[in-house]
Each structure stands twice: as C-alpha cells, then as structure tokens.
PDB file of C-alpha atoms in Angstrom:
ATOM      1  CA  MET A1155      27.702 -87.549   4.925  1.00 45.00           C
ATOM      2  CA  GLY A1156      26.919 -89.598   8.039  1.00 49.00           C
ATOM      3  CA  ARG A1157      23.276 -89.825   9.016  1.00 50.00           C
ATOM      4  CA  HIS A1158      21.356 -91.198  12.011  1.00 50.00           C
ATOM      5  CA  HIS A1159      17.578 -91.388  12.166  1.00 50.00           C
ATOM      6  CA  SER A1160      15.289 -92.348  15.072  1.00 51.00           C
ATOM      7  CA  PHE A1161      12.357 -91.170  17.220  1.00 49.00           C
ATOM      8  CA  TYR A1162      11.556 -90.742  20.903  1.00 49.00           C
ATOM      9  CA  GLY A1163       8.591 -89.857  23.110  1.00 50.00           C
ATOM     10  CA  ILE A1164       8.404 -87.723  26.244  1.00 51.00           C
ATOM     11  CA  ASN A1165       8.572 -89.499  29.648  1.00 52.00           C
ATOM     12  CA  ASN A1166       5.249 -90.259  31.378  1.00 52.00           C
ATOM     13  CA  VAL A1167       3.324 -89.855  28.136  1.00 49.00           C
ATOM     14  CA  PRO A1168       2.122 -93.004  26.374  1.00 49.00           C
ATOM     15  CA  PRO A1169       4.414 -93.977  23.497  1.00 48.00           C
ATOM     16  CA  TYR A1170       3.576 -92.751  20.019  1.00 49.00           C
ATOM     17  CA  ASN A1171       1.267 -90.003  21.333  1.00 51.00           C
ATOM     18  CA  ASN A1172       4.062 -87.515  20.944  1.00 55.00           C
ATOM     19  CA  PRO A1173       6.988 -89.062  19.096  1.00 65.00           C
ATOM     20  CA  PHE A1174       9.865 -86.886  18.024  1.00 68.00           C
ATOM     21  CA  ASP A1175      11.709 -87.888  14.889  1.00 75.00           C
ATOM     22  CA  TYR A1176      15.286 -86.733  14.664  1.00 73.00           C
ATOM     23  CA  ILE A1177      17.984 -86.764  12.022  1.00 76.00           C
ATOM     24  CA  ILE A1178      21.655 -86.112  12.723  1.00 75.00           C
ATOM     25  CA  GLU A1179      23.760 -85.231   9.702  1.00 76.00           C
ATOM     26  CA  ALA A1180      27.522 -84.747   9.766  1.00 71.00           C
ATOM     27  CA  ASP A1181      29.903 -83.733   7.012  1.00 69.00           C
ATOM     28  CA  GLY A1182      33.438 -82.953   8.146  1.00 64.00           C
ATOM     29  CA  ASN A1183      33.240 -80.220  10.772  1.00 65.00           C
ATOM     30  CA  GLU A1184      29.623 -79.369   9.958  1.00 71.00           C
ATOM     31  CA  GLN A1185      26.832 -81.041  11.927  1.00 73.00           C
ATOM     32  CA  MET A1186      23.080 -80.569  11.923  1.00 75.00           C
ATOM     33  CA  LEU A1187      20.310 -81.952  14.148  1.00 77.00           C
ATOM     34  CA  THR A1188      16.736 -81.758  12.842  1.00 77.00           C
ATOM     35  CA  VAL A1189      13.951 -82.625  15.321  1.00 76.00           C
ATOM     36  CA  THR A1190      10.414 -83.078  13.954  1.00 77.00           C
ATOM     37  CA  ASN A1191       7.219 -83.673  15.962  1.00 74.00           C
ATOM     38  CA  VAL A1192       4.076 -85.468  14.755  1.00 70.00           C
ATOM     39  CA  ASN A1193       2.599 -82.170  13.524  1.00 71.00           C
ATOM     40  CA  GLY A1194       5.558 -81.627  11.203  1.00 72.00           C
ATOM     41  CA  ASP A1195       7.019 -78.772  13.269  1.00 75.00           C
ATOM     42  CA  GLN A1196      10.804 -78.722  12.978  1.00 73.00           C
ATOM     43  CA  ALA A1197      13.655 -77.387  15.059  1.00 75.00           C
ATOM     44  CA  ILE A1198      17.064 -77.260  13.374  1.00 75.00           C
ATOM     45  CA  TYR A1199      20.305 -77.016  15.317  1.00 73.00           C
ATOM     46  CA  GLY A1200      23.890 -76.922  14.128  1.00 70.00           C
ATOM     47  CA  THR A1201      26.161 -75.253  11.655  1.00 58.00           C
ATOM     48  CA  GLN A1202      24.005 -75.871   8.569  1.00 47.00           C
ATOM     49  CA  PRO A1203      21.806 -74.497   7.026  1.00 46.00           C
ATOM     50  CA  ILE A1204      20.322 -71.759   9.168  1.00 44.00           C
ATOM     51  CA  LEU A1205      23.308 -69.477   9.679  1.00 46.00           C
ATOM     52  CA  SER A1206      25.542 -70.531   6.835  1.00 44.00           C
ATOM     53  CA  THR A1207      26.733 -68.242   4.102  1.00 44.00           C
ATOM     54  CA  HIS A1208      28.282 -69.575   0.915  1.00 44.00           C
ATOM     55  CA  ARG A1209      29.159 -67.811  -2.317  1.00 50.00           C
ATOM     56  CA  PHE A1210      26.021 -65.804  -2.819  1.00 56.00           C
ATOM     57  CA  ASN A1211      25.731 -62.335  -4.277  1.00 60.00           C
ATOM     58  CA  GLU A1212      24.154 -60.726  -1.224  1.00 59.00           C
ATOM     59  CA  ASN A1213      24.238 -57.279  -2.819  1.00 57.00           C
ATOM     60  CA  SER A1214      21.940 -58.392  -5.644  1.00 70.00           C
ATOM     61  CA  ILE A1215      18.962 -58.889  -3.279  1.00 79.00           C
ATOM     62  CA  VAL A1216      17.668 -56.418  -0.714  1.00 84.00           C
ATOM     63  CA  PHE A1217      14.713 -56.803   1.612  1.00 86.00           C
ATOM     64  CA  TYR A1218      12.648 -54.136   3.363  1.00 90.00           C
ATOM     65  CA  PRO A1219      11.119 -52.744   5.491  1.00 92.00           C
ATOM     66  CA  ASN A1220      12.971 -53.838   8.594  1.00 90.00           C
ATOM     67  CA  PRO A1221      11.273 -53.796  11.074  1.00 92.00           C
ATOM     68  CA  VAL A1222       8.261 -55.114   9.169  1.00 94.00           C
ATOM     69  CA  LYS A1223       4.556 -55.394   9.987  1.00 92.00           C
ATOM     70  CA  ASN A1224       2.645 -57.368   7.325  1.00 93.00           C
ATOM     71  CA  GLU A1225       4.665 -57.701   4.121  1.00 94.00           C
ATOM     72  CA  LEU A1226       8.363 -58.269   3.576  1.00 93.00           C
ATOM     73  CA  ILE A1227       9.519 -57.119   0.139  1.00 91.00           C
ATOM     74  CA  LEU A1228      12.507 -58.682  -1.620  1.00 88.00           C
ATOM     75  CA  ARG A1229      13.992 -56.833  -4.580  1.00 85.00           C
ATOM     76  CA  THR A1230      16.779 -57.728  -6.991  1.00 76.00           C
ATOM     77  CA  SER A1231      18.968 -55.653  -9.256  1.00 67.00           C
ATOM     78  CA  GLN A1232      19.713 -58.658 -11.478  1.00 62.00           C
ATOM     79  CA  PRO A1233      18.107 -58.429 -14.938  1.00 58.00           C
ATOM     80  CA  ASN A1234      17.574 -62.191 -15.368  1.00 61.00           C
ATOM     81  CA  ALA A1235      15.015 -64.241 -13.481  1.00 57.00           C
ATOM     82  CA  GLU A1236      16.486 -66.712 -11.038  1.00 72.00           C
ATOM     83  CA  SER A1237      14.929 -69.604  -9.182  1.00 81.00           C
ATOM     84  CA  LEU A1238      15.196 -68.937  -5.437  1.00 84.00           C
ATOM     85  CA  LYS A1239      14.064 -70.815  -2.361  1.00 90.00           C
ATOM     86  CA  ILE A1240      13.079 -68.581   0.546  1.00 92.00           C
ATOM     87  CA  LYS A1241      12.797 -69.910   4.104  1.00 94.00           C
ATOM     88  CA  ILE A1242      11.824 -68.081   7.282  1.00 94.00           C
ATOM     89  CA  TYR A1243      12.876 -69.442  10.685  1.00 94.00           C
ATOM     90  CA  ASN A1244      12.008 -68.254  14.175  1.00 92.00           C
ATOM     91  CA  MET A1245      14.568 -67.829  16.980  1.00 88.00           C
ATOM     92  CA  GLU A1246      14.183 -71.493  18.007  1.00 88.00           C
ATOM     93  CA  GLY A1247      15.166 -72.653  14.525  1.00 89.00           C
ATOM     94  CA  LYS A1248      11.642 -73.730  13.585  1.00 92.00           C
ATOM     95  CA  LEU A1249      10.912 -73.439   9.866  1.00 93.00           C
ATOM     96  CA  LEU A1250       7.796 -71.266   9.524  1.00 94.00           C
ATOM     97  CA  LYS A1251       7.639 -70.631   5.791  1.00 94.00           C
ATOM     98  CA  SER A1252       9.293 -72.180   2.756  1.00 93.00           C
ATOM     99  CA  GLU A1253       8.534 -71.045  -0.782  1.00 92.00           C
ATOM    100  CA  GLY A1254      10.163 -71.277  -4.166  1.00 89.00           C
ATOM    101  CA  PHE A1255      10.071 -68.348  -6.581  1.00 83.00           C
ATOM    102  CA  ASN A1256      11.052 -67.586 -10.127  1.00 80.00           C
ATOM    103  CA  PHE A1257      12.454 -64.256  -8.996  1.00 73.00           C
ATOM    104  CA  GLN A1258      11.872 -61.257 -11.269  1.00 73.00           C
ATOM    105  CA  LYS A1259      12.677 -57.872  -9.715  1.00 77.00           C
ATOM    106  CA  GLU A1260      10.349 -58.148  -6.667  1.00 84.00           C
ATOM    107  CA  VAL A1261       8.706 -60.694  -4.370  1.00 86.00           C
ATOM    108  CA  ILE A1262       6.252 -59.798  -1.598  1.00 90.00           C
ATOM    109  CA  LEU A1263       6.053 -62.205   1.347  1.00 91.00           C
ATOM    110  CA  ASP A1264       2.924 -62.117   3.514  1.00 93.00           C
ATOM    111  CA  ILE A1265       4.054 -62.432   7.132  1.00 93.00           C
ATOM    112  CA  SER A1266       0.914 -60.928   8.714  1.00 93.00           C
ATOM    113  CA  ASN A1267       0.186 -64.151  10.638  1.00 93.00           C
ATOM    114  CA  PHE A1268       3.616 -64.200  12.355  1.00 95.00           C
ATOM    115  CA  SER A1269       4.054 -63.049  15.960  1.00 94.00           C
ATOM    116  CA  LYS A1270       6.218 -60.077  16.893  1.00 94.00           C
ATOM    117  CA  GLY A1271       9.881 -60.968  17.257  1.00 92.00           C
ATOM    118  CA  LEU A1272      13.192 -61.688  15.561  1.00 92.00           C
ATOM    119  CA  TYR A1273      13.297 -63.987  12.512  1.00 94.00           C
ATOM    120  CA  PHE A1274      15.840 -65.348  10.043  1.00 93.00           C
ATOM    121  CA  LEU A1275      15.347 -65.056   6.282  1.00 92.00           C
ATOM    122  CA  ASN A1276      17.308 -67.680   4.326  1.00 90.00           C
ATOM    123  CA  ILE A1277      17.593 -67.211   0.561  1.00 87.00           C
ATOM    124  CA  GLU A1278      19.024 -70.072  -1.503  1.00 85.00           C
ATOM    125  CA  ASP A1279      19.763 -69.979  -5.229  1.00 80.00           C
ATOM    126  CA  GLU A1280      19.449 -72.844  -7.709  1.00 79.00           C
ATOM    127  CA  ASN A1281      23.101 -73.818  -7.095  1.00 77.00           C
ATOM    128  CA  GLY A1282      22.586 -74.306  -3.355  1.00 78.00           C
ATOM    129  CA  ASN A1283      24.380 -71.077  -2.406  1.00 78.00           C
ATOM    130  CA  SER A1284      22.634 -69.218   0.386  1.00 81.00           C
ATOM    131  CA  THR A1285      22.590 -66.179   2.609  1.00 83.00           C
ATOM    132  CA  THR A1286      20.744 -65.629   5.877  1.00 86.00           C
ATOM    133  CA  ASN A1287      19.611 -62.280   7.260  1.00 88.00           C
ATOM    134  CA  LYS A1288      17.745 -61.188  10.378  1.00 91.00           C
ATOM    135  CA  PHE A1289      14.544 -59.178  10.391  1.00 92.00           C
ATOM    136  CA  ILE A1290      12.148 -57.975  13.078  1.00 92.00           C
ATOM    137  CA  ILE A1291       8.356 -58.116  13.064  1.00 94.00           C
ATOM    138  CA  GLU A1292       6.672 -55.324  15.038  1.00 91.00           C
TER     139      GLU A1292
END
C-alpha cells in the first residue's frame, strides 16, 4: 500500500496555528485521503472505508429506530458474542464516534448529542469485514 503523509496551513494564517495533517493511501484501484486538523477532527474521502462493503453477514445485525432521536439500538440474531467496532460518520466523512463492543444480542448507542441530519453507521467485525448503513437523526 502506497502512503504519503504531510501537513499544510491555510493561506494568510500564521503557520502551525491551523495545520492540516493528511494521509493518502492507495492499494490497487482503492484510494483514501484522510485529513486531520489540530483538534483531531477527521475528514475521510475515497473508496475505503466509509462506503465499502465486504463479506459481512448484514442480516445478522439490525438497527432501529430509523429515524432516531436519542438512542440507536443494534440487535443481533447470532448466538455467540462477537467483537465489533462501530463507527459513526457525518455527511462530510468526519468520524464522530468510534467504539468497540463485545456484542451480545443488543447494543444501545447514545447519539443524543448529535445534530439532526443523515449519518453513516459502519460496523466492522474482528476479521476486518464491514458494512455501512445510513440513518437519520430527527
């Protein structure tokens, strides 16, 4: 995987007051740009990972309600606990929440501090397989 790493500031603003760190990763036809500011906020662009879907049993996990207000509930029909990583991104690709769970039947995510809008829920299993779904906060 090719990788480039650097940082830049915004014109007319003294250097290092607002540097942006960026990483470009490429692997075959897949490319990803991750831009991070000094506060740790990230924007991710490209074909990985935000909208990718690999071999993942999407039918084993459901989430509701959608639209949601305060709590997003994830439920599984699988009898065995599985280690999952859950990430929530906004429409700009900014990672807002990232948590790991030892998933047993149900997980409740508190999203009461999120603004109204459209979001992406990425669920990744311990093998790196993932699925991404959209949900709306009212």
